[in-house]
Coordinates of C-alpha atoms in Angstrom, one line a residue:
Chain A
M240 CA -14.5 46.1 14.5
P241 CA -15.1 43.7 17.4
A242 CA -13.8 40.2 17.0
R243 CA -16.4 37.6 16.1
Q244 CA -17.9 35.7 19.1
A245 CA -21.0 33.7 19.7
P246 CA -24.3 35.7 19.3
E247 CA -26.2 36.0 22.5
R248 CA -29.0 33.8 21.3
D249 CA -26.5 30.9 20.9
F250 CA -25.2 31.3 24.5
I251 CA -25.3 28.1 26.4
A252 CA -27.8 28.1 29.3
L253 CA -29.8 25.6 31.2
N254 CA -32.8 26.2 29.0
T255 CA -30.9 25.6 25.7
L256 CA -29.6 22.2 26.4
A257 CA -30.8 19.1 24.5
D258 CA -29.5 15.7 23.8
N259 CA -28.9 14.4 20.3
P260 CA -32.0 13.4 18.4
G261 CA -32.5 9.7 18.8
A262 CA -30.3 9.4 22.0
T263 CA -33.3 8.5 24.2
H264 CA -35.1 5.2 24.0
Y265 CA -38.7 5.4 24.9
T266 CA -40.4 2.4 26.5
K267 CA -43.4 0.9 24.8
R268 CA -46.5 1.6 26.6
V269 CA -49.1 -1.1 26.0
G270 CA -52.7 -1.1 26.9
R271 CA -53.1 2.6 26.9
G272 CA -55.9 3.1 24.4
I273 CA -56.7 2.8 20.7
G274 CA -54.7 5.8 19.6
S275 CA -51.5 4.2 20.8
G276 CA -51.9 1.3 18.4
L277 CA -51.1 -1.1 21.3
G278 CA -54.5 -0.7 23.0
K279 CA -57.0 -3.5 23.5
T280 CA -54.8 -6.7 23.2
S281 CA -51.5 -4.9 23.8
G282 CA -50.0 -6.4 20.6
R283 CA -50.5 -10.0 21.8
G284 CA -53.3 -11.0 19.6
H285 CA -56.4 -12.9 20.8
K286 CA -56.4 -15.5 23.5
G287 CA -54.1 -18.4 24.0
Q288 CA -51.0 -19.3 25.8
K289 CA -48.9 -16.5 24.2
A290 CA -51.5 -13.9 25.2
R291 CA -51.2 -14.7 28.9
T292 CA -48.7 -13.4 31.3
G293 CA -45.8 -15.7 32.4
R294 CA -43.8 -17.6 29.9
S295 CA -44.7 -18.6 26.4
P296 CA -43.5 -22.0 25.1
R297 CA -39.9 -22.2 24.3
L298 CA -38.5 -21.6 20.9
G299 CA -38.9 -24.6 18.7
F300 CA -41.5 -26.3 20.8
E301 CA -44.3 -27.7 18.7
G302 CA -46.9 -28.4 21.3
G303 CA -45.5 -31.8 22.3
Q304 CA -45.0 -33.2 18.8
T305 CA -41.4 -34.2 18.0
P306 CA -39.9 -30.9 17.0
L307 CA -38.0 -30.4 13.7
R308 CA -34.5 -30.4 15.1
M309 CA -35.2 -33.8 16.7
R310 CA -36.9 -35.3 13.6
V311 CA -34.0 -34.7 11.3
P312 CA -31.1 -37.1 11.7
L313 CA -27.7 -35.9 12.7
R314 CA -25.2 -35.3 10.0
G315 CA -21.5 -34.7 10.1
F316 CA -19.2 -34.6 13.0
R317 CA -17.0 -32.2 15.0
N318 CA -13.4 -33.2 15.1
P319 CA -12.2 -32.9 18.7
H320 CA -8.5 -33.0 17.7
T321 CA -8.6 -30.1 15.3
R322 CA -6.1 -27.4 16.0
F323 CA -7.0 -23.8 15.2
Y324 CA -4.2 -21.4 14.3
R325 CA -5.0 -17.7 14.2
P326 CA -4.5 -16.5 10.7
I327 CA -2.6 -13.3 10.0
N328 CA -1.7 -11.9 6.7
L329 CA 1.6 -10.5 5.4
D330 CA 0.3 -7.1 4.6
T331 CA -0.8 -6.6 8.1
V332 CA 2.5 -7.7 9.5
Q333 CA 4.3 -5.4 7.1
Q334 CA 2.1 -2.4 8.0
W335 CA 2.7 -3.0 11.7
A336 CA 6.4 -3.2 11.2
Q337 CA 6.5 0.0 9.2
E338 CA 4.6 1.8 11.8
G339 CA 7.0 0.8 14.4
R340 CA 4.5 -1.4 16.2
L341 CA 6.6 -4.5 15.6
P342 CA 10.4 -4.7 16.1
T343 CA 12.5 -5.2 12.9
D344 CA 15.8 -5.5 14.7
R345 CA 15.1 -8.8 16.3
I346 CA 12.9 -11.8 15.8
I347 CA 9.2 -11.2 16.0
T348 CA 7.6 -13.8 18.2
M349 CA 3.9 -14.6 18.7
K350 CA 4.1 -12.5 21.9
D351 CA 5.1 -9.4 20.0
L352 CA 2.2 -10.0 17.6
R353 CA -0.2 -10.3 20.5
D354 CA 1.1 -7.5 22.6
S355 CA 1.1 -5.1 19.6
N356 CA -2.5 -6.2 18.9
C357 CA -1.6 -7.4 15.5
V358 CA -3.5 -10.6 16.3
G359 CA -6.5 -10.7 18.5
R360 CA -7.0 -12.5 21.8
K361 CA -8.3 -15.8 20.3
M362 CA -5.0 -17.5 19.4
G363 CA -6.0 -21.2 19.6
W364 CA -2.7 -23.2 19.2
G365 CA -0.7 -20.3 17.8
V366 CA -0.5 -18.1 14.7
K367 CA -0.3 -19.0 11.0
V368 CA 1.1 -16.5 8.6
L369 CA -0.7 -16.3 5.3
G370 CA 0.3 -14.8 2.0
R371 CA -2.0 -11.9 1.3
G372 CA 0.1 -9.0 0.3
A373 CA 3.0 -11.2 -0.5
R374 CA 3.8 -9.3 -3.8
R375 CA 4.0 -6.0 -2.0
L376 CA 6.2 -7.3 0.8
A377 CA 9.5 -5.2 0.9
T378 CA 10.4 -5.1 4.6
P379 CA 12.8 -7.9 5.8
L380 CA 10.8 -9.6 8.6
H381 CA 12.2 -12.3 10.9
L382 CA 9.2 -14.3 12.3
E383 CA 8.8 -17.1 14.7
V384 CA 5.2 -18.5 14.4
S385 CA 3.4 -21.7 14.5
Q386 CA 2.7 -22.2 10.9
V387 CA 3.4 -20.3 7.6
S388 CA 1.9 -20.8 4.2
E389 CA 4.2 -21.7 1.3
S390 CA 3.6 -18.4 -0.5
A391 CA 4.2 -16.4 2.7
R392 CA 7.4 -18.2 3.3
A393 CA 8.7 -17.6 -0.2
A394 CA 7.8 -13.9 0.0
I395 CA 9.5 -13.4 3.4
E396 CA 12.6 -15.0 2.3
A397 CA 12.6 -13.2 -1.1
A398 CA 12.4 -9.9 0.8
G399 CA 15.5 -10.8 2.9
G400 CA 13.7 -12.0 6.0
S401 CA 13.4 -15.4 7.7
V402 CA 10.6 -17.4 9.2
A403 CA 10.7 -20.4 11.5
T404 CA 7.8 -22.5 12.6
V405 CA 7.9 -23.4 16.3
Y406 CA 5.8 -25.8 18.3
Y407 CA 4.2 -24.7 21.6
N408 CA 1.6 -26.7 23.4
K409 CA -1.3 -24.9 25.1
L410 CA 0.7 -24.3 28.4
G411 CA 3.8 -23.3 26.5
L412 CA 1.9 -20.8 24.5
R413 CA 0.5 -19.3 27.7
A414 CA 4.0 -19.1 29.1
L415 CA 5.1 -17.4 25.9
L416 CA 2.3 -14.9 25.8
K417 CA 2.1 -14.2 29.6
P418 CA 5.3 -15.0 31.3
D419 CA 4.4 -12.4 33.9
W420 CA 1.5 -14.6 35.1
F421 CA 4.0 -17.4 36.0
A422 CA 6.3 -15.0 37.8
A423 CA 3.4 -13.5 39.8
K424 CA 2.4 -17.0 40.9
G425 CA 5.9 -17.8 41.9
R426 CA 6.1 -20.6 39.3
L427 CA 8.8 -21.5 36.9
L428 CA 8.2 -21.3 33.2
P429 CA 7.3 -24.7 31.9
R430 CA 9.9 -26.7 30.0
P431 CA 9.3 -26.7 26.2
A432 CA 7.1 -29.7 25.1
R433 CA 7.9 -31.7 22.0
P434 CA 5.1 -32.0 19.5
P435 CA 3.0 -35.2 19.6
P436 CA 4.2 -38.0 17.3
K437 CA 1.4 -37.2 14.8
L438 CA 2.7 -33.7 14.3
E439 CA 6.4 -34.6 14.2
G440 CA 8.2 -33.1 11.4
R441 CA 5.7 -30.4 10.8
F442 CA 7.6 -27.7 12.7
D443 CA 11.1 -26.4 12.2
R444 CA 11.9 -26.6 15.9
V445 CA 10.4 -26.7 19.4
G446 CA 9.6 -23.3 20.8
E447 CA 11.9 -22.1 23.5
L448 CA 10.7 -20.5 26.8
P449 CA 11.6 -17.7 27.1
P450 CA 12.2 -17.4 23.3
R451 CA 15.5 -16.4 21.9
T452 CA 15.0 -13.2 19.9
E453 CA 18.5 -12.3 18.6
L454 CA 18.7 -12.4 14.8
P455 CA 20.8 -15.1 13.2
A456 CA 24.3 -14.0 12.5
A457 CA 23.9 -13.4 8.7
A458 CA 20.6 -11.6 9.1
A459 CA 22.1 -9.5 12.0
G460 CA 24.9 -8.4 9.8
A461 CA 22.7 -7.5 7.0
A462 CA 20.4 -5.5 9.3
A463 CA 23.4 -3.6 10.7
A464 CA 24.7 -2.8 7.3
S465 CA 21.3 -1.5 6.1
Q466 CA 21.0 0.7 9.3
Q467 CA 24.5 2.1 8.5
E468 CA 23.4 2.9 5.0
T469 CA 20.4 4.7 6.1
A470 CA 22.4 6.6 8.8
A471 CA 25.0 7.5 6.1
A472 CA 22.2 8.6 3.7
Chain B
M264 CA -4.8 20.1 5.9
A265 CA -3.3 22.6 8.4
F266 CA -6.4 22.3 10.4
R267 CA -6.1 18.5 10.6
G268 CA -2.5 18.8 11.7
L269 CA -3.6 21.1 14.5
V270 CA -6.2 18.7 15.7
A271 CA -3.7 15.9 15.7
G272 CA -1.2 18.1 17.7
S273 CA -3.7 18.9 20.3
L274 CA -4.7 15.2 20.5
L275 CA -1.0 14.3 20.9
R276 CA -0.6 17.0 23.6
R277 CA -3.7 15.7 25.4
V278 CA -2.1 12.1 25.3
A279 CA 1.2 13.6 26.5
A280 CA -0.5 15.5 29.3
S281 CA -2.3 12.4 30.4
L282 CA 0.8 10.2 30.3
S283 CA 3.2 12.1 32.4
P284 CA 3.7 15.5 34.0
Q285 CA 7.3 15.5 32.5
G286 CA 5.7 15.4 29.0
V287 CA 3.8 18.6 29.8
A288 CA 6.9 20.2 31.2
A289 CA 8.8 19.3 28.0
A290 CA 6.0 20.9 26.0
G291 CA 6.3 24.0 28.0
C292 CA 10.0 24.4 27.8
G293 CA 10.2 23.9 24.1
G294 CA 11.7 20.5 23.9
S295 CA 10.4 17.9 21.5
V296 CA 7.6 16.1 23.2
L297 CA 7.6 13.2 20.8
E298 CA 11.2 12.5 21.8
S299 CA 10.6 12.7 25.5
L300 CA 7.6 10.5 25.1
Q301 CA 9.5 7.9 23.2
Q302 CA 12.1 7.8 25.8
Q303 CA 9.6 7.4 28.6
H304 CA 7.2 5.0 26.9
P305 CA 9.0 2.9 24.4
S306 CA 6.4 0.2 24.1
S307 CA 3.2 1.7 25.3
A308 CA 0.2 2.8 23.2
L309 CA 2.1 5.6 21.6
P310 CA 2.8 3.9 18.3
A311 CA -0.9 4.0 17.5
C312 CA -0.8 7.7 18.3
F313 CA 2.0 8.3 16.0
T314 CA 0.2 6.4 13.2
L315 CA -2.8 8.6 13.7
L316 CA -0.6 11.6 13.6
R317 CA 1.0 10.5 10.4
H318 CA -2.3 10.1 8.8
F319 CA -3.0 13.6 9.6
V320 CA 0.3 15.2 8.6
A321 CA 1.3 13.1 5.7
A322 CA 0.2 14.3 2.3
P323 CA -2.6 11.9 1.3
P324 CA -1.9 11.4 -2.4
A325 CA 1.9 11.2 -2.5
G326 CA 2.9 7.8 -1.0
A327 CA 6.6 8.4 -1.6
A328 CA 6.5 11.8 0.1
A329 CA 4.9 10.1 3.0
E330 CA 7.6 7.6 3.2
A331 CA 10.2 10.3 3.2
A332 CA 8.3 12.1 5.9
L333 CA 8.4 8.9 8.0
A334 CA 12.2 8.6 7.5
E335 CA 12.8 12.1 8.8
A336 CA 12.6 13.1 12.4
P337 CA 9.0 13.3 13.7
P338 CA 7.6 16.8 13.6
S339 CA 7.9 18.6 17.0
L340 CA 4.8 19.6 18.9
E341 CA 5.4 23.3 18.3
D342 CA 5.1 22.9 14.5
L343 CA 1.7 21.3 14.9
L344 CA 0.1 23.3 17.6
L345 CA -1.6 26.6 16.9
P346 CA 0.1 29.4 18.9
A347 CA -1.8 30.8 21.8
I348 CA -3.9 33.8 21.0
P349 CA -5.7 36.5 23.1
L350 CA -9.2 35.4 23.8
E351 CA -10.8 38.3 22.0
Q352 CA -9.1 37.2 18.8
Q353 CA -10.6 33.8 19.0
E354 CA -12.6 33.4 15.8
R355 CA -13.3 29.7 15.7
Q356 CA -14.2 27.6 18.6
G357 CA -13.1 24.1 19.4
L358 CA -9.6 24.1 18.0
Y359 CA -7.9 23.2 21.3
R360 CA -6.1 26.4 21.1
D361 CA -4.4 28.0 24.1
L362 CA -6.2 31.3 25.0
I363 CA -4.5 34.3 26.7
V364 CA -7.0 36.3 28.8
P365 CA -6.2 39.4 30.9
L366 CA -5.8 39.0 34.6
Y367 CA -7.8 41.5 36.5
D368 CA -7.9 42.6 40.0
L369 CA -11.2 43.1 41.9
S370 CA -11.7 46.6 40.6
R371 CA -11.3 45.3 37.0
Q372 CA -7.9 46.8 36.4
P373 CA -5.8 44.5 34.2
V374 CA -2.7 43.5 36.1
G375 CA -1.3 40.8 33.8
T376 CA -2.3 37.9 31.6
V377 CA -3.1 34.2 32.1
T378 CA -2.9 31.4 29.5
L379 CA -5.8 29.0 29.6
G380 CA -5.1 25.5 28.3
G381 CA -6.8 24.8 25.0
D382 CA -7.5 21.2 25.9
I383 CA -9.8 22.6 28.7
F384 CA -11.0 26.0 27.7
D385 CA -11.3 25.5 23.9
V386 CA -12.9 22.1 23.3
P387 CA -15.8 21.8 21.0
I388 CA -19.0 22.7 22.8
R389 CA -21.3 19.8 22.9
R390 CA -24.8 20.5 24.1
D391 CA -25.7 16.9 24.4
I392 CA -22.9 16.3 26.8
L393 CA -23.8 19.3 28.8
H394 CA -27.4 18.0 28.8
R395 CA -26.4 14.6 30.0
V396 CA -24.2 15.9 32.8
V397 CA -27.0 18.3 34.0
R398 CA -29.5 15.6 34.0
W399 CA -27.1 13.4 35.9
Q400 CA -26.5 16.1 38.5
L401 CA -30.2 16.9 38.9
A402 CA -31.1 13.2 39.2
K403 CA -28.4 12.6 41.7
R404 CA -29.6 15.4 44.0
Q405 CA -33.2 14.4 43.8
Q406 CA -34.3 13.5 47.3
G407 CA -36.6 10.7 46.2
T408 CA -38.9 10.9 49.2
H409 CA -42.2 10.2 47.5
K410 CA -44.6 7.6 48.8
T411 CA -48.2 6.5 48.5
K412 CA -50.0 3.9 50.4
T413 CA -50.9 0.6 48.9
R414 CA -54.0 -1.3 49.7
S415 CA -52.3 -3.2 52.4
E416 CA -51.0 0.0 54.1
V417 CA -54.3 2.0 54.0
R418 CA -56.0 1.8 57.4
G419 CA -58.9 -0.7 57.7
G420 CA -60.5 -2.8 54.9
G421 CA -60.2 -6.1 56.6
R422 CA -63.9 -7.0 56.4
K423 CA -65.7 -8.2 53.3
P424 CA -68.0 -5.3 52.5
R425 CA -70.9 -7.4 51.3
P426 CA -71.6 -11.1 50.7
Q427 CA -70.2 -12.6 47.6
K428 CA -73.6 -13.6 46.1
G429 CA -77.2 -12.4 46.3
S430 CA -76.8 -8.7 46.6
G431 CA -77.0 -8.0 42.8
R432 CA -73.9 -6.0 43.0
S433 CA -70.2 -6.7 42.1
R434 CA -68.0 -9.0 44.1
Q435 CA -65.8 -7.0 46.5
G436 CA -63.3 -8.2 49.1
T437 CA -62.1 -5.0 50.7
I438 CA -63.0 -1.4 50.8
R439 CA -59.4 -0.4 50.3
A440 CA -58.8 -2.0 46.9
P441 CA -57.4 0.5 44.3
Q442 CA -60.8 1.0 42.5
W443 CA -62.5 2.2 45.7
R444 CA -62.6 5.8 46.8
G445 CA -60.2 6.0 49.7
G446 CA -58.5 2.8 48.6
G447 CA -54.9 2.2 48.2
V448 CA -52.8 3.3 45.1
A449 CA -51.7 0.7 42.6
H450 CA -48.2 1.1 41.4
G451 CA -47.6 4.3 43.2
P452 CA -44.3 6.0 43.9
V453 CA -42.0 4.5 46.5
P454 CA -39.0 6.1 48.2
R455 CA -36.0 5.5 46.0
S456 CA -32.7 6.9 44.7
H457 CA -33.0 8.5 41.2
E458 CA -29.2 8.5 40.7
H459 CA -27.9 7.0 37.6
D460 CA -24.3 6.5 36.4
L461 CA -22.4 8.7 34.0
P462 CA -18.9 7.8 32.9
K463 CA -16.2 9.9 34.5
R464 CA -14.9 10.8 31.1
V465 CA -18.2 12.2 30.1
R466 CA -18.5 14.2 33.3
R467 CA -15.0 15.7 32.8
L468 CA -15.8 16.5 29.1
G469 CA -19.0 18.2 30.3
L470 CA -17.0 20.5 32.6
Q471 CA -14.5 21.2 29.8
C472 CA -17.5 22.1 27.5
A473 CA -19.0 24.4 30.1
L474 CA -15.7 26.2 30.6
S475 CA -15.1 26.4 26.9
A476 CA -18.7 27.8 26.4
K477 CA -18.1 30.5 29.0
A478 CA -14.8 31.4 27.3
W479 CA -16.3 31.5 23.8
E480 CA -19.2 33.7 25.0
R481 CA -16.6 36.0 26.6
R482 CA -18.3 35.5 29.9
L483 CA -15.2 34.2 31.7
L484 CA -13.0 36.4 33.9
V485 CA -9.9 35.6 35.6
V486 CA -8.9 37.6 38.6
D487 CA -5.9 37.5 40.9
S488 CA -8.0 37.3 44.1
L489 CA -11.6 37.3 45.1
Q490 CA -11.0 38.5 48.6
P491 CA -12.4 42.0 49.1
A492 CA -10.3 44.7 50.7
E493 CA -12.6 44.9 53.6
P494 CA -14.9 42.1 54.9
K495 CA -18.0 44.1 54.0
T496 CA -20.9 43.1 51.6
K497 CA -20.9 46.6 50.4
V498 CA -17.4 46.4 49.2
M499 CA -18.0 43.1 47.7
L500 CA -21.0 44.5 45.8
D501 CA -18.9 47.3 44.4
N502 CA -16.3 44.8 43.3
V503 CA -18.7 42.4 41.6
D504 CA -20.4 45.4 39.9
A505 CA -17.0 46.6 38.6
L506 CA -16.3 43.1 37.3
L507 CA -19.8 42.9 35.6
A508 CA -19.6 46.4 34.2
D509 CA -20.6 45.4 30.7
A510 CA -23.0 42.6 31.6
P511 CA -26.7 43.0 30.8
R512 CA -27.7 41.2 34.0
R513 CA -26.1 40.6 37.3
S514 CA -25.6 36.9 37.6
V515 CA -22.3 35.5 38.4
L516 CA -20.5 32.4 39.8
L517 CA -17.3 33.1 41.7
C518 CA -14.8 30.3 42.0
D519 CA -11.8 30.4 44.3
S520 CA -9.2 27.8 45.1
S521 CA -10.7 26.4 48.2
K522 CA -13.0 27.2 51.1
L523 CA -10.0 28.2 53.2
G524 CA -7.9 29.7 50.4
E525 CA -6.1 33.0 50.5
D526 CA -7.8 34.1 47.3
G527 CA -11.4 34.2 48.7
G528 CA -12.1 31.7 51.3
E529 CA -14.2 32.5 54.3
V530 CA -14.2 36.2 53.7
L531 CA -15.6 35.8 50.1
R532 CA -18.3 33.5 51.3
R533 CA -19.5 35.7 54.1
T534 CA -19.4 39.0 52.1
A535 CA -21.2 37.4 49.1
A536 CA -23.7 35.5 51.2
N537 CA -26.3 38.1 51.0
L538 CA -26.0 38.8 47.3
P539 CA -28.8 36.7 45.8
W540 CA -27.3 36.7 42.3
V541 CA -23.8 35.7 43.3
D542 CA -22.8 32.1 44.0
C543 CA -19.5 31.1 45.4
I544 CA -17.9 27.7 44.9
P545 CA -14.4 26.3 45.6
Q546 CA -12.5 25.0 42.6
Q547 CA -12.9 21.4 43.7
G548 CA -16.7 21.8 43.6
L549 CA -16.9 23.5 40.2
N550 CA -19.6 21.8 38.2
V551 CA -21.6 22.1 35.0
Y552 CA -25.0 23.0 36.6
S553 CA -23.6 25.7 38.7
I554 CA -21.7 27.2 35.8
L555 CA -24.7 27.2 33.5
Q556 CA -27.0 28.6 36.1
R557 CA -25.1 31.9 36.1
D558 CA -24.3 34.2 33.3
Y559 CA -20.7 35.0 34.2
L560 CA -18.0 32.9 35.7
V561 CA -15.1 34.5 37.6
L562 CA -12.1 32.3 38.4
T563 CA -9.1 33.1 40.4
K564 CA -5.7 32.6 39.0
R565 CA -5.0 29.9 41.6
A566 CA -8.3 28.2 40.9
V567 CA -7.4 28.1 37.1
D568 CA -4.1 26.5 37.8
L569 CA -5.6 23.9 40.1
L570 CA -8.4 23.2 37.7
M571 CA -6.2 22.6 34.7
E572 CA -4.0 20.3 36.8
R573 CA -7.0 18.4 38.0
L574 CA -8.6 18.0 34.6
R575 CA -5.4 16.8 33.1
R576 CA -4.8 14.2 35.6
P577 CA -5.6 10.8 34.1
I578 CA -8.8 9.2 35.3
K579 CA -7.1 5.8 35.6
P580 CA -3.5 6.2 36.6
C581 CA -2.3 3.6 34.3
S582 CA -4.5 4.3 31.3
P583 CA -2.9 5.5 28.1
T584 CA -5.7 8.0 27.4
P585 CA -7.1 10.7 29.6

């Protein structure tokens, strides 16, 4: 019995090609007769500024009368001093670490988080770790981030990890995330900046450049022991 | 389940092939590709690939089992890939499975076998991709020399044909206006290029689809050389007839390694020039339209090797994906 193969009617030839249904966008043809549905007035209605060629009045223009957005008084304000910290949750960090996308044998800095795409490109002033997935956290994580919520800190420390909040100003954060940029420009890395007086005491320490990523002695010993255990097992 | 693992394996191999020639070599000589990859690219995009792989190979319901699988050594590529099979035993298409085809000489006597890479000769056939590539090719080659004359380009018509008022007829300013007989054309064609862009990855996929289609239809032959014994069209005709012995029609594309290659070259082109149903093309010029235009495709061994090397080369040298 001959092995199965494509029947001849299914052979690919130039006359049997077709794109997927819906792949082609057809342009709207206006003014081409009653049957098209866009015949006489081409979908523009009868007479007036909007029926003519050229530009129609801008959005929100009410013919010269004070438009709504100017009639209503302003309300609220935008705080120019606000600092946005990119939120990231513990379950994501744990998943990344388990998949080997984040290191567990040294301190995870914000550069690691960014390089592994754990956080996106919009970082603002840094990263804040939040506590979603705190109850399921089992991996010991050693983090160095800008801010950490109370529940997240408790969960990390309960799981045998550590977390430190570090201050970077905008330039420092850029030097942390993209040190190669400074090297390419032939510049030195900036010196770490202290937080402004208003933020004093909100951070454990000032972020170093380049960051120090060795684990603290106690944690390093524990990590080595756990590795030996797994090796022995 | 097994099928998913296979797909993941082929995916991984494609990534490996695109990342480094050493990875491919490792795959060929039986070493664990994953290990070699990890050594070469400790911090590249590979973790994502591993994750994907794990999703495929780990048993979905048993979380603990999956954890255990993670702790063990990663499965080697050989476990995941389907073994190569002879082409006539291929029962399902698009499994990225290596295919073994006989190597013929010009009188259609088998002289050996050739293994065709599954990532090029057994990809899922997508008619839409082929359609797009063919349209792109045809649009690109369109000459675009079409032109009509507008009212300003038609000869004459400078004078006002009749007075503006008093004649009882309509107002007219020139006898070459579009509504006049002999007048210019409004919005007529102008010389232009009809070319449009198509991503290189789509073009490459189109070529892979076309090759896979010919293989799946059993209309792909691999020969050791396309150079006839004598530089005579009569000899070439006999050879091609022998190659197409079981074909219902005589329509074939012959592909050699290059225009000056040992396995065809000038002799092939001259001897086949007067055979109207035979096209000759060097490996570098192989394209979807030419393949689909002819029923059969005959490749030389050297052309197959060059083609596979070319189609596995990454499009962007530093890109993690092909």
